[in-house]
Amino acid sequence: MKIQDLSASGRISADAIRRRKGGVPIVCLTAYTYPVARLLDPHVDLLLVGDSVAMVLHGHKTTLGASLEMMIAHGQAVMRGSDRACVVVDMPAGSYETSVAEAVASARRIVEETGCQAVKLEGGVDMVGQIAAIVAGGIPVMGHIGLQPQSVEKDGGYKIKGRTEDNVAALFRDAETVEKAGAFSVVIEGTVESVAADLTRAIAIPTIGIGASRDCDGQILVIDDMVGLTVDRVPKFVKEYASLRDVVSDAAARYAAEVRDRAFPGPDHVFAATPDKDKV
Ligand code: KIV
């Protein structure tokens, strides 16, 4: 990362991400909380406060459970926990689709209340007005095409995109529209590998893949999936780099046994009458 790639705040800017097209792959992860943002910040280029937070942390069945207030609260936590990564906050369903004015107002609220570098929204041809207006207002936008989780109920489930000629043509229209509307990058989710690779070659802004292609300009995973903390269904495109499920459940089992045996707290975890005997 060159010095001019950092914004005045010292963070990687959305524009620096845009200039990474075709270069060293862009490393992205979702983050929703302060401690996790602190752990990830030194390793990634971009942290996405995804609306997946509604499912991952709040237990909703779909991302439709996310609200603007929820996204802002998690965006603020991630900003407090990071000082280097480009932080992008998802626009939740219901905050931008119905009108361009609503989209601009919601994007402005997210940026003003969190200080994040950019917002992300789902859609292609159907969202051209929203993307162009938010960008014209000075807020960088990341697009999101292919499988769009906010539309799963409408689509009748999580369906991989790019399996029919018509759908491939629609994906190209979406990618080109998002680029022309001024987005600095675009997430391609749940799309046939060869199609995602062709889309990456067809546009001049970086593509960030999730269940897409290794030829994308960058990759993103949901943090809880990546560290093996997801307790429900783990999608096929996830690689687990750790198994925190086992670590947490083993720690809870040992803690429970020690509390029941009165082995915890031990002498190191209680306070003596004389302060200098305390190890704090
Ligand atoms: O909400 C999210 O986590 C996302 C990623 C899957 C790209 O949009």
Short mmCIF file of C-alpha atoms and ligand atoms in Angstrom, two decimals:
data_model
loop_
_atom_site.label_atom_id
_atom_site.label_comp_id
_atom_site.label_asym_id
_atom_site.label_seq_id
_atom_site.Cartn_x
_atom_site.Cartn_y
_atom_site.Cartn_z
CA MET A 1 0.00 0.00 0.00
CA LYS A 2 1.49 3.35 -1.08
CA ILE A 3 1.21 6.50 1.07
CA GLN A 4 -1.11 8.19 -1.45
CA ASP A 5 -3.51 5.25 -1.08
CA LEU A 6 -4.35 6.39 2.44
CA SER A 7 -6.98 9.08 3.02
CA ALA A 8 -6.35 12.08 5.31
CA SER A 9 -7.61 9.93 8.21
CA GLY A 10 -4.81 7.41 7.55
CA ARG A 11 -7.29 4.82 6.33
CA ILE A 12 -7.32 3.05 2.98
CA SER A 13 -9.72 5.09 0.86
CA ALA A 14 -12.44 3.80 -1.45
CA ASP A 15 -10.49 5.37 -4.30
CA ALA A 16 -7.38 3.37 -3.34
CA ILE A 17 -9.52 0.22 -3.49
CA ARG A 18 -10.72 1.24 -6.98
CA ARG A 19 -7.11 1.58 -8.16
CA ARG A 20 -6.36 -2.01 -7.09
CA LYS A 21 -8.19 -3.37 -10.19
CA GLY A 22 -6.17 -6.25 -11.63
CA GLY A 23 -3.47 -5.95 -8.93
CA VAL A 24 -2.73 -7.83 -5.71
CA PRO A 25 -6.07 -9.34 -4.59
CA ILE A 26 -8.07 -7.11 -2.23
CA VAL A 27 -8.60 -8.75 1.17
CA CYS A 28 -12.04 -8.12 2.67
CA LEU A 29 -13.93 -9.54 5.65
CA THR A 30 -17.12 -8.60 7.40
CA ALA A 31 -16.87 -7.19 10.93
CA TYR A 32 -19.65 -6.17 13.28
CA THR A 33 -18.01 -5.48 16.64
CA TYR A 34 -15.19 -3.47 18.22
CA PRO A 35 -12.97 -6.38 19.36
CA VAL A 36 -13.23 -8.25 16.07
CA ALA A 37 -12.48 -5.07 14.09
CA ARG A 38 -9.34 -4.59 16.22
CA LEU A 39 -8.20 -8.15 15.47
CA LEU A 40 -8.88 -7.95 11.72
CA ASP A 41 -7.76 -4.38 10.95
CA PRO A 42 -4.02 -5.13 10.57
CA HIS A 43 -4.69 -7.95 8.10
CA VAL A 44 -7.34 -6.68 5.70
CA ASP A 45 -7.82 -3.91 3.15
CA LEU A 46 -11.56 -3.53 3.69
CA LEU A 47 -13.99 -4.28 6.51
CA LEU A 48 -17.64 -4.62 5.54
CA VAL A 49 -20.27 -4.04 8.20
CA GLY A 50 -22.60 -6.35 6.32
CA ASP A 51 -26.33 -6.57 6.87
CA SER A 52 -25.52 -10.26 7.45
CA VAL A 53 -25.14 -8.97 11.04
CA ALA A 54 -28.91 -9.44 11.35
CA MET A 55 -28.47 -13.19 10.86
CA VAL A 56 -25.00 -13.73 12.33
CA LEU A 57 -25.29 -11.73 15.57
CA HIS A 58 -29.02 -11.09 15.97
CA GLY A 59 -30.38 -14.50 14.91
CA HIS A 60 -32.77 -13.30 12.18
CA LYS A 61 -33.61 -15.80 9.43
CA THR A 62 -32.61 -13.38 6.62
CA THR A 63 -30.79 -10.06 6.21
CA LEU A 64 -34.21 -8.38 6.04
CA GLY A 65 -34.01 -8.20 9.85
CA ALA A 66 -31.36 -5.44 9.61
CA SER A 67 -32.41 -1.84 10.29
CA LEU A 68 -30.65 1.46 9.67
CA GLU A 69 -30.15 1.91 13.43
CA MET A 70 -28.62 -1.59 13.70
CA MET A 71 -26.19 -0.89 10.83
CA ILE A 72 -25.20 2.47 12.30
CA ALA A 73 -24.55 1.02 15.78
CA HIS A 74 -22.36 -1.77 14.36
CA GLY A 75 -20.67 0.68 11.96
CA GLN A 76 -19.72 2.90 14.90
CA ALA A 77 -18.28 -0.09 16.80
CA VAL A 78 -16.19 -1.20 13.80
CA MET A 79 -14.91 2.34 13.22
CA ARG A 80 -13.84 2.54 16.89
CA GLY A 81 -12.00 -0.77 16.53
CA SER A 82 -10.12 0.00 13.31
CA ASP A 83 -7.86 2.76 12.08
CA ARG A 84 -6.46 1.44 8.81
CA ALA A 85 -9.02 -0.52 6.80
CA CYS A 86 -11.51 1.01 4.41
CA VAL A 87 -14.82 0.55 6.29
CA VAL A 88 -17.96 0.02 4.21
CA VAL A 89 -21.41 -0.14 5.83
CA ASP A 90 -24.29 -2.00 4.16
CA MET A 91 -27.52 -0.14 3.44
CA PRO A 92 -30.27 -2.36 4.89
CA ALA A 93 -33.36 -3.39 2.94
CA GLY A 94 -36.03 -0.71 3.20
CA SER A 95 -33.55 2.18 3.46
CA TYR A 96 -32.91 2.87 -0.24
CA GLU A 97 -34.94 0.91 -2.81
CA THR A 98 -38.14 2.91 -3.00
CA SER A 99 -36.71 6.34 -3.90
CA VAL A 100 -33.48 8.07 -4.82
CA ALA A 101 -34.11 10.76 -2.18
CA GLU A 102 -34.53 8.10 0.53
CA ALA A 103 -31.31 6.37 -0.62
CA VAL A 104 -29.31 9.61 -0.46
CA ALA A 105 -30.72 10.49 2.98
CA SER A 106 -29.95 7.00 4.37
CA ALA A 107 -26.43 6.94 2.92
CA ARG A 108 -25.74 10.39 4.34
CA ARG A 109 -27.01 9.32 7.77
CA ILE A 110 -24.78 6.22 7.75
CA VAL A 111 -21.65 8.19 6.82
CA GLU A 112 -22.34 11.11 9.16
CA GLU A 113 -23.14 8.92 12.16
CA THR A 114 -20.38 6.32 11.69
CA GLY A 115 -17.58 8.11 9.80
CA CYS A 116 -17.25 5.12 7.44
CA GLN A 117 -15.57 5.44 4.03
CA ALA A 118 -18.39 4.08 1.86
CA VAL A 119 -21.78 2.35 1.74
CA LYS A 120 -22.84 -0.81 -0.10
CA LEU A 121 -26.21 -1.55 -1.67
CA GLU A 122 -27.66 -4.49 -3.57
CA GLY A 123 -28.90 -4.23 -7.16
CA GLY A 124 -27.78 -3.38 -10.69
CA VAL A 125 -29.92 -1.87 -13.44
CA ASP A 126 -32.75 -1.34 -10.92
CA MET A 127 -30.54 0.73 -8.59
CA VAL A 128 -28.72 2.95 -11.12
CA GLY A 129 -30.46 6.13 -9.91
CA GLN A 130 -29.66 5.41 -6.27
CA ILE A 131 -25.97 4.64 -6.91
CA ALA A 132 -25.45 7.67 -9.18
CA ALA A 133 -27.17 10.07 -6.73
CA ILE A 134 -25.27 8.82 -3.65
CA VAL A 135 -21.96 9.06 -5.55
CA ALA A 136 -22.91 12.55 -6.82
CA GLY A 137 -23.44 13.49 -3.16
CA GLY A 138 -19.79 12.61 -2.46
CA ILE A 139 -20.30 9.19 -0.85
CA PRO A 140 -18.45 6.24 -2.43
CA VAL A 141 -20.69 3.25 -3.21
CA MET A 142 -19.85 -0.45 -3.44
CA GLY A 143 -22.32 -2.38 -5.61
CA HIS A 144 -23.57 -5.93 -4.98
CA ILE A 145 -24.79 -8.13 -7.85
CA GLY A 146 -25.40 -11.84 -8.47
CA LEU A 147 -27.10 -13.52 -5.54
CA GLN A 148 -28.62 -10.69 -3.52
CA PRO A 149 -29.56 -11.85 -0.01
CA GLN A 150 -32.09 -9.01 0.44
CA SER A 151 -34.08 -10.55 -2.45
CA VAL A 152 -34.07 -14.21 -1.37
CA GLU A 153 -37.71 -14.19 -0.30
CA LYS A 154 -38.71 -12.67 -3.67
CA ASP A 155 -36.38 -15.15 -5.51
CA GLY A 156 -37.74 -18.18 -3.60
CA GLY A 157 -34.44 -18.98 -1.83
CA TYR A 158 -30.66 -18.73 -2.22
CA LYS A 159 -30.24 -19.43 -5.97
CA ILE A 160 -26.86 -19.43 -7.73
CA LYS A 161 -26.81 -16.90 -10.59
CA GLY A 162 -25.40 -17.22 -14.12
CA ARG A 163 -26.86 -20.61 -15.02
CA THR A 164 -29.01 -19.47 -17.96
CA GLU A 165 -28.16 -17.32 -20.98
CA ASP A 166 -30.74 -14.71 -20.01
CA ASN A 167 -29.40 -14.49 -16.50
CA VAL A 168 -25.79 -14.14 -17.72
CA ALA A 169 -26.88 -11.27 -19.99
CA ALA A 170 -28.68 -9.64 -17.03
CA LEU A 171 -25.54 -9.99 -14.88
CA PHE A 172 -23.45 -8.20 -17.54
CA ARG A 173 -26.04 -5.41 -17.71
CA ASP A 174 -25.96 -5.11 -13.91
CA ALA A 175 -22.15 -5.05 -13.69
CA GLU A 176 -21.81 -2.46 -16.46
CA THR A 177 -24.58 -0.30 -15.00
CA VAL A 178 -23.08 -0.33 -11.50
CA GLU A 179 -19.71 0.67 -12.98
CA LYS A 180 -21.22 3.47 -15.13
CA ALA A 181 -23.25 4.78 -12.17
CA GLY A 182 -19.93 5.44 -10.41
CA ALA A 183 -19.47 2.60 -7.90
CA PHE A 184 -15.84 2.13 -6.80
CA SER A 185 -16.13 -1.68 -6.63
CA VAL A 186 -18.77 -4.39 -6.78
CA VAL A 187 -19.41 -7.57 -4.79
CA ILE A 188 -20.31 -10.58 -6.95
CA GLU A 189 -22.06 -13.18 -4.80
CA GLY A 190 -23.17 -16.77 -5.55
CA THR A 191 -22.45 -16.74 -9.28
CA VAL A 192 -21.12 -19.44 -11.64
CA GLU A 193 -17.29 -19.30 -11.56
CA SER A 194 -16.67 -18.70 -15.27
CA VAL A 195 -19.34 -15.97 -15.39
CA ALA A 196 -17.84 -14.16 -12.38
CA ALA A 197 -14.42 -14.34 -14.08
CA ASP A 198 -15.86 -12.92 -17.33
CA LEU A 199 -17.63 -10.14 -15.41
CA THR A 200 -14.32 -9.26 -13.74
CA ARG A 201 -12.66 -8.92 -17.17
CA ALA A 202 -15.59 -6.89 -18.54
CA ILE A 203 -15.55 -3.98 -16.10
CA ALA A 204 -12.87 -1.53 -14.96
CA ILE A 205 -13.76 -1.48 -11.24
CA PRO A 206 -12.63 -4.21 -8.83
CA THR A 207 -14.93 -7.18 -8.32
CA ILE A 208 -15.02 -8.71 -4.83
CA GLY A 209 -16.06 -12.36 -4.92
CA ILE A 210 -18.01 -14.45 -2.43
CA GLY A 211 -18.97 -17.82 -3.90
CA ALA A 212 -17.76 -16.39 -7.22
CA SER A 213 -14.27 -16.82 -8.76
CA ARG A 214 -10.63 -16.77 -7.77
CA ASP A 215 -10.20 -14.40 -10.76
CA CYS A 216 -12.16 -11.69 -8.94
CA ASP A 217 -10.05 -8.69 -7.90
CA GLY A 218 -10.66 -9.46 -4.23
CA GLN A 219 -12.43 -11.88 -1.91
CA ILE A 220 -14.77 -11.47 1.04
CA LEU A 221 -16.13 -13.89 3.64
CA VAL A 222 -18.41 -13.45 6.62
CA ILE A 223 -16.08 -13.38 9.64
CA ASP A 224 -18.06 -15.87 11.74
CA ASP A 225 -18.05 -18.35 8.83
CA MET A 226 -14.30 -17.88 8.27
CA VAL A 227 -13.37 -18.62 11.91
CA GLY A 228 -15.82 -21.54 12.28
CA LEU A 229 -18.22 -19.83 14.70
CA THR A 230 -21.32 -20.25 12.57
CA VAL A 231 -23.70 -22.62 14.31
CA ASP A 232 -26.29 -22.99 11.56
CA ARG A 233 -25.76 -23.97 7.89
CA VAL A 234 -22.29 -23.15 6.52
CA PRO A 235 -22.44 -22.31 2.79
CA LYS A 236 -20.35 -24.32 0.27
CA PHE A 237 -18.18 -21.31 -0.63
CA VAL A 238 -16.88 -20.91 2.94
CA LYS A 239 -13.44 -22.10 3.98
CA GLU A 240 -13.12 -22.35 7.76
CA TYR A 241 -9.64 -21.21 8.85
CA ALA A 242 -10.35 -22.04 12.52
CA SER A 243 -12.97 -23.89 14.52
CA LEU A 244 -14.03 -21.41 17.20
CA ARG A 245 -17.28 -23.34 17.75
CA ASP A 246 -15.21 -26.07 19.44
CA VAL A 247 -13.00 -23.59 21.31
CA VAL A 248 -16.00 -21.70 22.77
CA SER A 249 -18.01 -24.78 23.63
CA ASP A 250 -14.99 -26.49 25.24
CA ALA A 251 -14.20 -23.34 27.29
CA ALA A 252 -17.85 -23.11 28.42
CA ALA A 253 -17.84 -26.80 29.45
CA ARG A 254 -14.61 -26.42 31.48
CA TYR A 255 -15.88 -23.19 33.13
CA ALA A 256 -19.19 -24.87 34.03
CA ALA A 257 -17.38 -27.87 35.56
CA GLU A 258 -15.04 -25.63 37.61
CA VAL A 259 -17.90 -23.46 38.93
CA ARG A 260 -19.84 -26.57 39.97
CA ASP A 261 -16.70 -28.01 41.65
CA ARG A 262 -15.94 -24.64 43.34
CA ALA A 263 -12.55 -24.69 41.56
CA PHE A 264 -13.31 -21.27 40.04
CA PRO A 265 -12.71 -18.59 41.21
CA GLY A 266 -9.25 -19.59 42.50
CA PRO A 267 -6.94 -17.56 44.77
CA ASP A 268 -5.70 -15.47 41.76
CA HIS A 269 -9.21 -14.30 40.89
CA VAL A 270 -10.30 -12.85 44.24
CA PHE A 271 -9.23 -9.74 46.18
CA ALA A 272 -7.13 -9.77 49.37
CA ALA A 273 -7.80 -7.39 52.28
CA THR A 274 -4.36 -5.77 51.70
CA PRO A 275 -4.15 -4.17 48.19
CA ASP A 276 -0.42 -4.93 47.62
CA LYS A 277 -1.20 -8.66 47.73
CA ASP A 278 -3.45 -8.26 44.68
CA LYS A 279 -2.37 -9.16 41.18
CA VAL A 280 -4.74 -7.04 39.08
O1 KIV B 1 -23.89 -8.67 4.37
C1 KIV B 1 -22.85 -9.24 4.02
O2 KIV B 1 -22.14 -9.86 4.81
C2 KIV B 1 -22.48 -9.17 2.60
C3 KIV B 1 -21.33 -10.01 2.16
C4 KIV B 1 -21.78 -11.40 2.05
C5 KIV B 1 -20.74 -9.52 0.89
O3 KIV B 1 -23.11 -8.48 1.86
#
